[in-house]
Tab-separated table of C-alpha atoms in Angstrom:
chain	number	residue	atom	x	y	z
P	1	MET	CA	9.080	-10.070	-1.502
P	2	SER	CA	7.482	-8.960	1.750
P	3	CYS	CA	5.327	-5.808	1.619
P	4	VAL	CA	4.591	-3.106	4.182
P	5	PHE	CA	1.426	-1.150	3.389
P	6	ASP	CA	0.819	2.557	3.760
P	7	VAL	CA	-2.614	4.151	4.039
P	8	THR	CA	-3.457	5.009	0.411
P	9	PRO	CA	-3.116	1.559	-1.197
P	10	LEU	CA	-5.261	-0.041	1.491
P	11	ILE	CA	-7.976	2.594	1.350
P	12	TYR	CA	-8.433	2.611	-2.416
P	13	LEU	CA	-8.243	-1.146	-2.851
P	14	ALA	CA	-10.862	-1.432	-0.108
P	15	LYS	CA	-13.077	1.296	-1.583
P	16	ALA	CA	-12.978	-0.545	-4.916
P	17	ASN	CA	-13.669	-3.834	-3.092
P	18	ARG	CA	-10.453	-5.252	-4.577
P	19	ILE	CA	-8.335	-5.606	-1.440
P	20	GLY	CA	-8.127	-9.354	-1.994
P	21	VAL	CA	-5.454	-8.729	-4.645
P	22	VAL	CA	-2.911	-8.542	-1.825
P	23	GLU	CA	-3.190	-12.310	-1.478
P	24	ALA	CA	-1.076	-12.615	-4.639
P	25	LEU	CA	1.884	-11.014	-2.837
P	26	ASP	CA	4.516	-12.916	-0.916
P	27	GLU	CA	4.167	-13.180	2.836
P	28	PRO	CA	4.553	-11.612	5.236
P	29	ARG	CA	2.216	-8.801	4.196
P	30	VAL	CA	2.142	-6.280	7.015
P	31	VAL	CA	0.633	-3.003	8.085
P	32	PRO	CA	2.204	-1.004	10.926
P	33	GLU	CA	0.015	-0.335	13.962
P	34	ALA	CA	0.113	3.417	13.203
P	35	VAL	CA	-1.396	2.805	9.754
P	36	TYR	CA	-3.986	0.389	11.153
P	37	ARG	CA	-5.086	2.947	13.753
P	38	GLU	CA	-5.322	5.695	11.128
P	39	VAL	CA	-7.216	3.616	8.577
P	40	VAL	CA	-9.199	1.009	10.490
P	41	THR	CA	-9.689	2.115	14.082
P	42	THR	CA	-10.638	5.658	13.102
P	43	GLY	CA	-12.445	4.596	9.922
P	44	VAL	CA	-14.663	1.996	11.583
P	45	LYS	CA	-15.653	4.536	14.266
P	46	ARG	CA	-16.671	6.920	11.481
P	47	GLY	CA	-18.644	4.232	9.673
P	48	TYR	CA	-16.460	3.860	6.564
P	49	ASP	CA	-17.122	0.642	4.659
P	50	ASP	CA	-13.571	0.552	3.320
P	51	ALA	CA	-12.218	0.543	6.884
P	52	ARG	CA	-14.363	-2.485	7.694
P	53	ARG	CA	-13.086	-4.272	4.553
P	54	ILE	CA	-9.499	-3.680	5.667
P	55	GLU	CA	-10.377	-4.885	9.164
P	56	ARG	CA	-11.770	-8.120	7.675
P	57	THR	CA	-8.621	-8.515	5.568
P	58	VAL	CA	-6.596	-8.468	8.784
P	59	GLU	CA	-9.055	-10.777	10.580
P	60	ASN	CA	-8.795	-13.243	7.672
P	61	GLY	CA	-5.003	-13.276	7.919
P	62	LEU	CA	-4.230	-11.724	4.532
P	63	VAL	CA	-2.374	-8.871	6.235
P	64	ASP	CA	-0.762	-8.807	9.682
P	65	VAL	CA	-0.658	-5.766	11.963
P	66	VAL	CA	2.825	-5.265	13.410
P	67	ALA	CA	4.422	-3.052	16.017
P	68	VAL	CA	7.226	-0.917	14.641
P	69	GLU	CA	10.089	-0.089	16.959
P	70	THR	CA	11.415	3.318	15.988
P	71	ASP	CA	13.532	4.003	19.081
P	72	GLY	CA	17.156	3.414	18.272
P	73	SER	CA	16.524	3.161	14.531
P	74	PRO	CA	18.749	5.639	12.678
P	75	VAL	CA	16.416	5.474	9.674
P	76	ALA	CA	13.342	6.215	11.802
P	77	THR	CA	15.179	9.057	13.541
P	78	ARG	CA	16.098	10.676	10.223
P	79	LEU	CA	12.634	10.135	8.749
P	80	ALA	CA	10.896	11.585	11.824
P	81	ARG	CA	12.613	14.914	11.088
P	82	HIS	CA	11.139	15.005	7.565
P	83	PRO	CA	8.372	17.647	7.539
P	84	GLY	CA	6.458	15.949	4.718
P	85	LEU	CA	6.042	12.580	6.430
P	86	SER	CA	3.301	11.554	8.839
P	87	ASP	CA	3.925	9.199	11.747
P	88	ALA	CA	2.311	6.461	9.645
P	89	ASP	CA	4.713	7.155	6.746
P	90	VAL	CA	7.683	6.956	9.109
P	91	ALA	CA	6.371	3.670	10.522
P	92	VAL	CA	5.927	2.174	7.028
P	93	LEU	CA	9.420	3.136	5.905
P	94	ALA	CA	11.105	2.143	9.178
P	95	CYS	CA	9.279	-1.195	9.114
P	96	ALA	CA	10.221	-1.852	5.478
P	97	ASP	CA	13.837	-0.960	6.240
P	98	ALA	CA	13.991	-3.229	9.302
P	99	ARG	CA	12.391	-6.151	7.438
P	100	ASP	CA	14.208	-5.584	4.130
P	101	ALA	CA	10.725	-5.350	2.621
P	102	VAL	CA	9.034	-3.193	0.011
P	103	ALA	CA	7.096	-0.136	1.178
P	104	VAL	CA	3.827	0.099	-0.757
P	105	MET	CA	2.973	3.792	-0.909
P	106	ASP	CA	1.969	6.420	-3.443
P	107	GLU	CA	2.822	9.767	-1.852
P	108	SER	CA	5.816	11.460	-3.445
P	109	ALA	CA	7.316	12.660	-0.136
P	110	GLY	CA	7.374	9.114	1.210
P	111	ARG	CA	8.770	7.641	-1.995
P	112	SER	CA	11.461	10.321	-2.171
P	113	ALA	CA	12.461	9.746	1.460
P	114	ALA	CA	12.504	5.994	0.805
P	115	GLU	CA	14.868	6.462	-2.120
P	116	VAL	CA	17.265	8.486	0.036
P	117	GLU	CA	17.172	5.771	2.730
P	118	GLY	CA	17.547	2.904	0.251
P	119	VAL	CA	14.070	1.485	0.904
P	120	GLU	CA	12.410	-0.094	-2.139
P	121	THR	CA	8.905	1.158	-2.937
P	122	ARG	CA	5.992	0.161	-5.124
P	123	GLY	CA	2.731	1.992	-5.699
P	124	THR	CA	-0.902	0.991	-5.570
P	125	ALA	CA	-0.920	0.110	-9.277
P	126	TYR	CA	1.690	-2.587	-8.596
P	127	LEU	CA	-0.816	-4.356	-6.355
P	128	VAL	CA	-3.085	-4.762	-9.372
P	129	LEU	CA	-0.397	-5.373	-12.003
P	130	ALA	CA	1.319	-8.174	-10.049
P	131	PRO	CA	-1.710	-10.513	-9.938
P	132	VAL	CA	-2.427	-9.814	-13.619
P	133	LYS	CA	1.169	-10.724	-14.456
P	134	ASP	CA	0.864	-13.914	-12.377
P	135	GLY	CA	-2.404	-14.865	-14.095
P	136	GLN	CA	-4.500	-14.476	-10.947
P	137	LEU	CA	-6.459	-11.595	-12.488
P	138	SER	CA	-7.358	-11.068	-16.128
P	139	LYS	CA	-6.285	-7.909	-17.941
P	140	ALA	CA	-9.927	-6.801	-17.957
P	141	GLU	CA	-10.211	-7.348	-14.181
P	142	GLY	CA	-6.987	-5.403	-13.656
P	143	ARG	CA	-8.182	-2.515	-15.804
P	144	ASP	CA	-11.524	-2.537	-14.001
P	145	ALA	CA	-9.787	-2.432	-10.601
P	146	ILE	CA	-7.688	0.577	-11.657
P	147	ASP	CA	-10.722	2.384	-13.093
P	148	VAL	CA	-12.893	1.703	-10.031
P	149	MET	CA	-10.164	3.017	-7.703
P	150	ILE	CA	-10.002	6.181	-9.815
P	151	ASP	CA	-13.794	6.468	-9.642
P	152	TYR	CA	-13.436	6.416	-5.832
P	153	GLY	CA	-10.904	9.243	-5.885
P	154	TRP	CA	-7.522	7.561	-6.282
P	155	TYR	CA	-5.471	10.137	-8.152
P	156	VAL	CA	-3.187	9.101	-10.929
P	157	ALA	CA	-1.785	11.564	-13.475
P	158	PRO	CA	-3.000	11.011	-17.043
P	159	ASP	CA	0.465	10.025	-18.296
P	160	VAL	CA	0.846	7.523	-15.454
P	161	TYR	CA	-2.603	6.085	-16.189
P	162	THR	CA	-1.555	5.627	-19.823
P	163	ARG	CA	1.588	3.774	-18.701
P	164	ILE	CA	-0.418	1.567	-16.317
P	165	VAL	CA	-2.894	0.625	-19.052
P	166	GLY	CA	-0.018	0.016	-21.477
P	167	LYS	CA	1.669	-2.241	-18.938
P	168	LEU	CA	-1.590	-4.128	-18.355
P	169	GLU	CA	-2.019	-4.677	-22.087
P	170	SER	CA	1.575	-5.876	-22.488
P	171	LEU	CA	1.282	-8.560	-19.813
P	172	GLU	CA	0.927	-12.128	-21.003
């Protein structure tokens, strides 16, 4: 399953120095230019280490930066009218729709809009759970990744955290 990344998953995986977990996902793994500009171009100029980690992830070919054509896309046109979505959110969802890919995003407005448009979504936690399930990360490494992201400010409601930990523990 191809993935299109939004801002939040990239930032918190990079802050936690765990962005390499994306390698466990099927290719192509892409980030729209609008997201790249918001996260990397701006972040590197401001001296953010996480932005540089994401930049290296792209340079190393783990994630590709792609142009997203929104002109003429009915989905992009509808999404652009949504007051709760940024240009980057629209690009992620339009790209995922055009590629029949999964949009990896956490924000509720984006996930709700995706559901209406029939675009499949996954959250940041999925990016950690998938490699644990595939045996590429241990349960302890997965739990550590989740906890470190939270330490860096990734918000997850207590009940969701409990479900994530339960899922981690149930994986073989």
